[in-house]
Short mmCIF file of C-alpha atoms in Angstrom, two decimals:
data_model
loop_
_atom_site.label_atom_id
_atom_site.label_comp_id
_atom_site.label_asym_id
_atom_site.label_seq_id
_atom_site.Cartn_x
_atom_site.Cartn_y
_atom_site.Cartn_z
CA UNK A 271 28.33 61.40 52.16
CA UNK A 272 30.61 58.51 51.82
CA UNK A 273 30.23 56.74 48.58
CA UNK A 274 30.34 52.84 47.84
CA UNK A 275 33.15 51.23 45.95
CA UNK A 276 32.59 50.15 42.43
CA UNK A 277 29.70 49.00 40.76
CA UNK A 278 29.73 47.54 37.01
CA UNK A 279 26.71 47.93 34.85
CA UNK A 280 26.29 45.68 31.83
CA UNK A 281 23.36 46.63 29.43
CA UNK A 282 23.42 46.72 25.58
CA UNK A 283 21.67 49.98 25.68
CA UNK A 284 24.02 52.77 25.51
CA UNK A 285 21.25 55.15 26.69
CA UNK A 286 20.84 53.04 29.69
CA UNK A 287 24.40 52.94 30.69
CA UNK A 288 24.47 56.68 30.32
CA UNK A 289 21.45 57.32 32.44
CA UNK A 290 22.67 54.75 35.08
CA UNK A 291 26.00 56.66 35.00
CA UNK A 292 24.34 59.94 35.95
CA UNK A 293 21.93 58.43 38.33
CA UNK A 294 24.80 56.74 40.58
CA UNK A 295 27.70 59.09 40.05
CA UNK A 296 27.08 60.40 43.46
CA UNK A 297 26.65 56.75 45.16
CA UNK A 298 29.61 55.09 43.83
CA UNK A 299 33.05 55.97 43.80
CA UNK A 300 33.60 54.03 40.31
CA UNK A 301 31.27 52.99 37.73
CA UNK A 302 32.12 50.56 35.09
CA UNK A 303 30.15 49.70 31.99
CA UNK A 304 29.85 46.78 29.55
CA UNK A 305 27.44 47.02 26.72
CA UNK A 306 27.87 43.15 26.19
CA UNK A 307 28.70 40.40 28.70
CA UNK A 308 31.16 38.77 26.90
CA UNK A 309 34.20 40.54 28.64
CA UNK A 310 32.47 40.35 32.28
CA UNK A 311 34.47 37.77 33.73
CA UNK A 312 37.82 39.45 32.45
CA UNK A 313 36.63 42.81 33.76
CA UNK A 314 35.74 41.08 37.09
CA UNK A 315 39.08 39.42 37.23
CA UNK A 316 41.05 42.86 36.50
CA UNK A 317 39.04 45.34 38.82
CA UNK A 318 37.60 45.29 42.32
CA UNK A 319 33.79 45.02 41.82
CA UNK A 320 31.50 45.56 44.85
CA UNK A 321 28.28 45.37 42.75
CA UNK A 322 27.13 44.28 39.12
CA UNK A 323 23.88 45.62 37.93
CA UNK A 324 23.28 43.22 35.30
CA UNK A 325 20.49 43.48 32.30
CA UNK A 326 18.57 40.16 31.63
CA UNK A 327 18.54 40.61 27.56
CA UNK A 328 21.30 40.99 25.00
CA UNK A 329 20.20 39.61 21.91
CA UNK A 330 17.86 41.54 19.44
CA UNK A 331 14.61 39.90 19.56
CA UNK A 332 14.93 37.83 22.97
CA UNK A 333 13.44 39.01 25.94
CA UNK A 334 12.80 36.09 28.30
CA UNK A 335 15.90 36.79 30.45
CA UNK A 336 17.70 33.55 29.90
CA UNK A 337 20.76 35.31 28.77
CA UNK A 338 20.77 37.42 32.12
CA UNK A 339 20.11 34.13 34.26
CA UNK A 340 23.06 32.51 32.43
CA UNK A 341 25.72 35.26 33.02
CA UNK A 342 24.43 35.23 36.82
CA UNK A 343 24.81 31.75 37.32
CA UNK A 344 28.54 32.28 35.51
CA UNK A 345 28.99 35.04 37.84
CA UNK A 346 27.86 33.37 41.12
CA UNK A 347 30.28 30.69 40.29
CA UNK A 348 33.42 32.64 39.73
CA UNK A 349 32.43 35.42 42.17
CA UNK A 350 30.01 34.18 44.51
CA UNK A 351 30.70 37.02 47.18
CA UNK A 352 29.59 39.75 44.57
CA UNK A 353 26.16 40.83 44.86
CA UNK A 354 24.44 41.12 41.42
CA UNK A 355 21.17 42.90 41.00
CA UNK A 356 19.16 42.07 37.96
CA UNK A 357 17.84 44.70 35.79
CA UNK A 358 14.97 44.23 32.88
CA UNK A 359 12.21 45.76 30.89
CA UNK A 360 10.63 42.42 30.69
CA UNK A 361 9.83 41.46 33.91
CA UNK A 362 7.60 38.98 35.13
CA UNK A 363 6.91 37.23 38.66
CA UNK A 364 8.38 33.98 37.61
CA UNK A 365 11.49 35.60 35.87
CA UNK A 366 12.40 37.45 39.13
CA UNK A 367 11.78 34.51 41.35
CA UNK A 368 14.12 32.50 39.09
CA UNK A 369 16.59 35.20 39.38
CA UNK A 370 16.43 35.30 42.96
CA UNK A 371 16.71 31.72 43.29
CA UNK A 372 19.68 31.97 40.87
CA UNK A 373 21.35 34.11 43.41
CA UNK A 374 20.48 37.62 42.62
CA UNK A 375 20.58 39.97 45.35
CA UNK A 376 17.48 41.92 43.79
CA UNK A 377 15.46 42.61 40.55
CA UNK A 378 14.81 46.12 39.19
CA UNK A 379 12.47 46.83 36.24
CA UNK A 380 12.87 49.14 33.40
CA UNK A 381 11.85 52.11 33.63
CA UNK A 382 13.02 52.56 36.90
CA UNK A 383 12.50 54.92 39.76
CA UNK A 384 15.83 56.78 40.45
CA UNK A 385 14.98 56.77 44.20
CA UNK A 386 13.91 53.35 44.24
CA UNK A 387 16.93 52.23 42.39
CA UNK A 388 19.46 54.09 44.56
CA UNK A 389 17.34 52.65 47.56
CA UNK A 390 17.68 49.00 46.61
CA UNK A 391 21.19 49.24 45.30
CA UNK A 392 22.39 50.85 48.79
CA UNK A 393 20.48 48.09 50.66
CA UNK A 394 22.25 45.03 48.85
CA UNK A 395 25.78 47.04 49.63
CA UNK A 396 24.80 47.63 53.25
CA UNK A 397 23.82 43.92 53.66
CA UNK A 398 27.09 42.86 52.06
CA UNK A 399 28.64 44.92 54.79
CA UNK A 400 27.12 43.06 57.59
CA UNK A 401 29.08 40.33 59.01
CA UNK A 402 27.47 36.95 59.99
CA UNK A 403 29.14 34.26 62.15
CA UNK A 404 30.45 31.32 60.49
CA UNK A 405 27.75 28.97 61.92
CA UNK A 406 25.29 31.34 60.14
CA UNK A 407 27.20 31.44 56.76
CA UNK A 408 27.36 27.48 56.81
CA UNK A 409 23.68 27.00 57.91
CA UNK A 410 22.78 29.44 55.11
CA UNK A 411 25.42 27.52 52.57
CA UNK A 412 23.59 24.25 53.34
CA UNK A 413 20.06 25.78 53.00
CA UNK A 414 21.10 26.71 49.30
CA UNK A 415 22.51 23.70 48.56
CA UNK A 416 19.51 21.71 49.67
CA UNK A 417 16.92 24.04 47.91
CA UNK A 418 19.15 23.96 44.90
CA UNK A 419 19.24 19.90 44.97
CA UNK A 420 15.31 20.63 45.34
CA UNK A 421 15.36 18.75 49.00
CA UNK A 422 17.29 15.68 47.62
CA UNK A 423 19.90 15.71 50.73
CA UNK A 424 22.27 12.98 48.86
CA UNK A 425 22.73 15.26 46.15
CA UNK A 426 23.29 18.36 48.54
CA UNK A 427 25.79 16.55 50.54
CA UNK A 428 27.63 15.58 47.33
CA UNK A 429 27.44 19.25 46.19
CA UNK A 430 28.88 20.48 49.37
CA UNK A 431 31.42 17.93 49.25
CA UNK A 432 30.69 15.96 52.50
CA UNK A 433 28.61 12.64 53.25
CA UNK A 434 25.38 12.39 53.97
CA UNK A 435 25.38 11.33 57.63
CA UNK A 436 27.74 14.92 57.91
CA UNK A 437 25.02 16.87 56.35
CA UNK A 438 22.48 15.21 59.06
CA UNK A 439 24.63 15.85 61.82
CA UNK A 440 25.22 19.80 60.71
CA UNK A 441 21.54 20.02 60.04
CA UNK A 442 20.62 18.98 63.68
CA UNK A 443 22.85 21.77 64.82
CA UNK A 444 20.70 24.37 62.66
#
């Protein structure tokens, strides 16, 4: 069976890191782990990482997912092509939606089912392998910019670095 490349798992619980290492050993060639996200960007710059599995809470007593969302946005800014799957014990629908809108590829709750976890991670990796046309990539990028700006086309055009008229013309072709 062919293994996927490298996964980076970031979780403050050593038992979780150990369990995930064992669970994913036959799925990924390399498994990197961090117990705190502070060195996340440094590691991403030093290693080729194909997927990040990111816990959402790192501070004792904080369980609202804000830390994970902050690190997700940071990762997407610096490594936009690397998929991030969020992992949390304090899941709710709103948190999952916020994570997905912020660029997460998927959302997994603790405790997880090993087969379901593996299926989701494989799905994310397989989707990364699909090649889309340049027009499809541009259309998706425009949609995400417009969503990010809550439908404000002037702000979306500014975010994309184009004029509002250019954005209108591109939208007509979609």
